[in-house]
Short mmCIF file of C-alpha atoms in Angstrom, two decimals:
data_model
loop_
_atom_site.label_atom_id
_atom_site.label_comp_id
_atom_site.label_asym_id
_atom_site.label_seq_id
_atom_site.Cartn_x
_atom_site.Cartn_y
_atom_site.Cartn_z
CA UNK A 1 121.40 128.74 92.65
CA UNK A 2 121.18 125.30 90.89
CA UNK A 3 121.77 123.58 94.43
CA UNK A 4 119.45 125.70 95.92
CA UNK A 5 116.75 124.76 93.34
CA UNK A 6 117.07 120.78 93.72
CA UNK A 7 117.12 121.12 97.16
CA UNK A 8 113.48 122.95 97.24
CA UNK A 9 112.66 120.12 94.35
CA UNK A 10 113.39 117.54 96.64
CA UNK A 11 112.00 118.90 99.28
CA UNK A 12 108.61 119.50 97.80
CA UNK A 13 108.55 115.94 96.63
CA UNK A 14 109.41 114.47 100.26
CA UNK A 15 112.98 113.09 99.18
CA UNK A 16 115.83 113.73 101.26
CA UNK A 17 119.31 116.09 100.21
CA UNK A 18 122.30 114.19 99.23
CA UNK A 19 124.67 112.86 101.37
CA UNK A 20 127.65 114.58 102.44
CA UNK A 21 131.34 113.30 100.92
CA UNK A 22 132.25 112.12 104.64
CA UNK A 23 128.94 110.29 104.78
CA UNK A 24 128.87 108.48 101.57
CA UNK A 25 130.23 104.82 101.94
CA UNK A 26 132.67 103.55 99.50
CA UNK A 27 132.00 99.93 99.86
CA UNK A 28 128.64 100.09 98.22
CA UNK A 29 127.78 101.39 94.99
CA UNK A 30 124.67 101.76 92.90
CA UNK A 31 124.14 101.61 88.88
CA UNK A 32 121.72 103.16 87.37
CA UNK A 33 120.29 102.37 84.18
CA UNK A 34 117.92 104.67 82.64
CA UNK A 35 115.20 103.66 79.55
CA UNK A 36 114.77 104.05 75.90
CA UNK A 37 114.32 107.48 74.58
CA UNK A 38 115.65 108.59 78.20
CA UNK A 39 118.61 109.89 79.94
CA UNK A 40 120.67 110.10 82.71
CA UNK A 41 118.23 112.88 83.89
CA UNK A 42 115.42 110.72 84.07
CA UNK A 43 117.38 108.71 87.22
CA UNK A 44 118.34 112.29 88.87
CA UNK A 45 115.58 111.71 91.63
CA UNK A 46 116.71 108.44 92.59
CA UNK A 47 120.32 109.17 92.29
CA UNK A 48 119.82 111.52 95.04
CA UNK A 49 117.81 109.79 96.94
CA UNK A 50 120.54 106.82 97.07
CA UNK A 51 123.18 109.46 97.94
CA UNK A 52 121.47 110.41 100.72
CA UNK A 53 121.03 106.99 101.82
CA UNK A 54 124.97 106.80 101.84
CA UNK A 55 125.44 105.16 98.76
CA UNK A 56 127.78 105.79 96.03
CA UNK A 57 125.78 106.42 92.77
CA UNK A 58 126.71 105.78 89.23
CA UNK A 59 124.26 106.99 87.06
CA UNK A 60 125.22 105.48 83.69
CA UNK A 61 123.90 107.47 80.50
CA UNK A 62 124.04 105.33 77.18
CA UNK A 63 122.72 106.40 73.56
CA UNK A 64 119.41 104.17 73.54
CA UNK A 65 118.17 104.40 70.03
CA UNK A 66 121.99 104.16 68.16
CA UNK A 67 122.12 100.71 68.38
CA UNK A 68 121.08 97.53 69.68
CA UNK A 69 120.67 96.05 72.98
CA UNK A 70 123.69 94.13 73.21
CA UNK A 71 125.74 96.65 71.88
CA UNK A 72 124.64 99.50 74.28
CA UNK A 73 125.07 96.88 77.04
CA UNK A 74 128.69 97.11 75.92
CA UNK A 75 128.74 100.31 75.49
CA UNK A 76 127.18 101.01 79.33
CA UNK A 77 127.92 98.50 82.16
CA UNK A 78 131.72 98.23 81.43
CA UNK A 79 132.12 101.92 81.94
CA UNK A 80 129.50 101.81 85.01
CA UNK A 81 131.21 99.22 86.45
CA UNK A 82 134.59 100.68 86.47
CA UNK A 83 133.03 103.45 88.43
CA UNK A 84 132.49 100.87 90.79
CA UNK A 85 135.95 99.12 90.65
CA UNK A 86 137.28 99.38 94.24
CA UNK A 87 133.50 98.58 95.50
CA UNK A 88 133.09 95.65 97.94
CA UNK A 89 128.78 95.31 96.12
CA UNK A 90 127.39 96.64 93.47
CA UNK A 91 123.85 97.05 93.13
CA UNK A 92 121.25 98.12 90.31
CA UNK A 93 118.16 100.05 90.04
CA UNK A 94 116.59 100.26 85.91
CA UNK A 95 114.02 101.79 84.43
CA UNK A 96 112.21 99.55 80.93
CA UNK A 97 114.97 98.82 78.79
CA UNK A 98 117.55 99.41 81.22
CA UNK A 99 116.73 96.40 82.98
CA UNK A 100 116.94 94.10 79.64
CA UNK A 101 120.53 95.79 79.10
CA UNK A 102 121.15 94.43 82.68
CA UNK A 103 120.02 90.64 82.58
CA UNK A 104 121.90 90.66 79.30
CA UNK A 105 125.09 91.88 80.75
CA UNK A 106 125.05 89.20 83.67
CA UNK A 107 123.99 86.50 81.84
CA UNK A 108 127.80 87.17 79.73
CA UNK A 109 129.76 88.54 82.56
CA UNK A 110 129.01 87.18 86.47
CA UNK A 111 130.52 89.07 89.22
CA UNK A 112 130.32 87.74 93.23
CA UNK A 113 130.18 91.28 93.51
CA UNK A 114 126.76 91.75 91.96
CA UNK A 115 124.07 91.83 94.88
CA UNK A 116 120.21 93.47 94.14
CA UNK A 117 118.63 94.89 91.37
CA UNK A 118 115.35 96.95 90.91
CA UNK A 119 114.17 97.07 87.62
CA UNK A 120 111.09 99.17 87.02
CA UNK A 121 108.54 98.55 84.23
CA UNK A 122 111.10 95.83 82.41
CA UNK A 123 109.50 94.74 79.27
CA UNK A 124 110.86 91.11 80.05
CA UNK A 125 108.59 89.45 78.08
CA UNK A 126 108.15 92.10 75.64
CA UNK A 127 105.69 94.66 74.59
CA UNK A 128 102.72 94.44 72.86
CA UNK A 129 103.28 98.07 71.43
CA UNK A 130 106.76 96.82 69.62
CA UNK A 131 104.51 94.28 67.76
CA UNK A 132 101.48 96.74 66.32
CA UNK A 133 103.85 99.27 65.65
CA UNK A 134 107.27 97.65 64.38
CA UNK A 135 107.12 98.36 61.01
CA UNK A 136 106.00 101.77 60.88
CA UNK A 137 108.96 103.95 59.96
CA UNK A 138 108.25 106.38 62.68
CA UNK A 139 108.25 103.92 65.28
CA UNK A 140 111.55 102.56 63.82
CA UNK A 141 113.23 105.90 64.06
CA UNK A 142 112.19 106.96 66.90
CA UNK A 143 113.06 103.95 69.43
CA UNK A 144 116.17 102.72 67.03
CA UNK A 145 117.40 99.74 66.72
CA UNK A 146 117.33 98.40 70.20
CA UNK A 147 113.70 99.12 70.73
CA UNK A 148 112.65 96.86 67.61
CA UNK A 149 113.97 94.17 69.70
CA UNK A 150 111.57 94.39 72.85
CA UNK A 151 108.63 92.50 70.89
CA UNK A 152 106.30 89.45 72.28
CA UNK A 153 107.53 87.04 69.57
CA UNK A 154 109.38 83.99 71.27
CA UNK A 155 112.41 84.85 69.73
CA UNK A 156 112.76 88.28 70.81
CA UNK A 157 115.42 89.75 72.73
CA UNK A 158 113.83 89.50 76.02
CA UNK A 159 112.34 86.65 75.57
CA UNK A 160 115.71 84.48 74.81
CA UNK A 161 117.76 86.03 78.39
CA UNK A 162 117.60 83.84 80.74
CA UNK A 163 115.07 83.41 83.09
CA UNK A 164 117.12 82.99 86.09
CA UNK A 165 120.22 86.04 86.88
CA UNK A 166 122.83 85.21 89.30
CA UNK A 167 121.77 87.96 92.02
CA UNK A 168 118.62 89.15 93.63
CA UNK A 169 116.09 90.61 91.99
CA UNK A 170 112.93 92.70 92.32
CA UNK A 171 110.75 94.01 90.09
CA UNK A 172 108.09 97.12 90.15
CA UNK A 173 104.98 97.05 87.62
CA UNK A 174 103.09 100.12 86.79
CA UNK A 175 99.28 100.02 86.66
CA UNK A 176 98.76 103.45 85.68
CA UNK A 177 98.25 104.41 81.82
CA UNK A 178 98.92 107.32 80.51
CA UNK A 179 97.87 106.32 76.85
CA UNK A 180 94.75 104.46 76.71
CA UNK A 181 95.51 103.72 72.70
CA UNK A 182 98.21 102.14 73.47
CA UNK A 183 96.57 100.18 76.84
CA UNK A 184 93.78 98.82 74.74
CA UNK A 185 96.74 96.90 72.62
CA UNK A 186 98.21 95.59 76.17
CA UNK A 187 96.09 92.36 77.79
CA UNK A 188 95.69 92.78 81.42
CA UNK A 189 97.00 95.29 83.97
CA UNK A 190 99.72 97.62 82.11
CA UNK A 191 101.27 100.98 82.58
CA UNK A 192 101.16 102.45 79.16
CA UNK A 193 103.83 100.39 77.34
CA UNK A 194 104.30 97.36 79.69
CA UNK A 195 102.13 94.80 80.96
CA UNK A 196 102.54 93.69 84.43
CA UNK A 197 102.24 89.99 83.54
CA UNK A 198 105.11 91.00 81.15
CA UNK A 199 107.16 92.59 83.95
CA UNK A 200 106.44 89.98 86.05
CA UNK A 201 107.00 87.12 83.91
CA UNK A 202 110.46 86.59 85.10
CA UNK A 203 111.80 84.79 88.70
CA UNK A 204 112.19 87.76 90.85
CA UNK A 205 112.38 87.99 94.95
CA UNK A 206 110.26 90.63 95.53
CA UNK A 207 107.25 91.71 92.47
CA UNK A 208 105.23 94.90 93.04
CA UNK A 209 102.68 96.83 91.64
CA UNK A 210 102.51 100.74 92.27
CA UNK A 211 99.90 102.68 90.24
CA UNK A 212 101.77 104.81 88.32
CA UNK A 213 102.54 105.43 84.20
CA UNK A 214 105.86 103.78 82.94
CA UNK A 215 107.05 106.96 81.19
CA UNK A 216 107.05 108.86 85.03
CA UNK A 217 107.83 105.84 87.54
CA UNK A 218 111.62 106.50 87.97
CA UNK A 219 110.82 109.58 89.11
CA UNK A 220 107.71 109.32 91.69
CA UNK A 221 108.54 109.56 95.00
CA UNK A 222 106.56 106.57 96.03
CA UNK A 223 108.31 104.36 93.83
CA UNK A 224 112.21 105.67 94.82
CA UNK A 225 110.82 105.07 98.64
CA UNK A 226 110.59 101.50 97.80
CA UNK A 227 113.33 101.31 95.72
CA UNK A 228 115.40 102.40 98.55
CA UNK A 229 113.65 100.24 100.70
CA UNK A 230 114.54 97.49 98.46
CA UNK A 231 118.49 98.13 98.08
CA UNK A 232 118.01 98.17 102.42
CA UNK A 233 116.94 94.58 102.28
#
């Protein structure tokens, strides 16, 4: 019955059924890295998606607000990436924070192995809504210690990676808010938490802007098509 149901949910939304076992190829795999305050779940339509593209998919769950960002990095790619062992590429698609986990990771630990990444809504240059809302205790138990990190300042987290990641990368910006409070604290173009001029402020091959809210992009169908599309290239 739970098969049956994802089926008809990927139907309705235009996404095709996973790949069969004799289909799926071996020498390719796939991370995914979901946000803060996510989960694996969050990456479920794109994991199948991928699958039925032929790739093997690791969709890599990590505790987001328990820690910080280079700790969950830790915590996450090692164990993703072991998935991936025997793989001949391994590729990435991330959603917000997932992506800062990411540049983190390679900036420590290269791999010849390590070919594309799509990161969706990354706050690389920060968020505007860390800054206004940093020091409220809500704020600070709700997004943990990794999201006080993902501030504007110079010296914050994002801002200190560096700018250039030894593999390809492309990046899709939301331009659709869902929260209008928390757009009027954003400058420019934004998606609810992220800017795109934030999103966009590191090198990447490819940049794109789809209009849709950076809470729901991981999962619109638009925005897996060319993510797919992407990993193809």
């Amino acid at each position: 019955m739970r098969k049956l149901f994802q089926g008809m949910l990927l139907a309705a939304l235009g996404l095709p059924g996973a790949a069969t076992t004799g289909q799926a190829s071996r020498d390719m795999c796939v991370v995914l890295l979901h946000g803060l305050n996510r989960s694996p779940a969050s990456m479920w339509l794109m994991q199948r998606s991928l699958e039925a593209q032929s790739y093997r998919v690791v969709n890599q769950g990590y505790p987001s607000r328990s820690a910080d960002i280079e700790t969950l990095a830790e915590q996450a790619l090692p164990e993703a990436l072991e998935a991936c062992r025997d793989a001949k590429a391994i590729h990435f698609v991330t959603h917000s924070m997932g992506g800062i986990l990411l540049r983190h990771w390679v900036s420590k630990h290269p791999d010849p192995r390590f070919g594309r990444a799509v990161l969706l809504g990354p706050p690389s240059a920060g968020s505007e809504i860390v800054d206004r809302f940093q020091d409220w205790k809500i704020f600070r138990v709700l997004n943990g210690p990794a999201g006080l990190q993902l501030g504007t300042e110079p010296d914050s987290f994002p801002n200190r990676l560096p700018q250039e990641a030894d593999m390809e990368l492309a990046v899709i910006a939301g331009t659709r808010s869902m929260s209008p409070v928390f757009s009027a604290l954003i400058p420019g173009p934004d998606d609810g938490k992220v800017s795109v001029r934030s999103a966009f402020s590191m090198p990447a091959e490819t940049k794109v802007t789809m209009p849709v809210s950076h809470t729901w992009m991981m999962m619109s169908p638009k925005v897996i098509a060319v993510a797919s599309a992407l990993m193809e290239k």
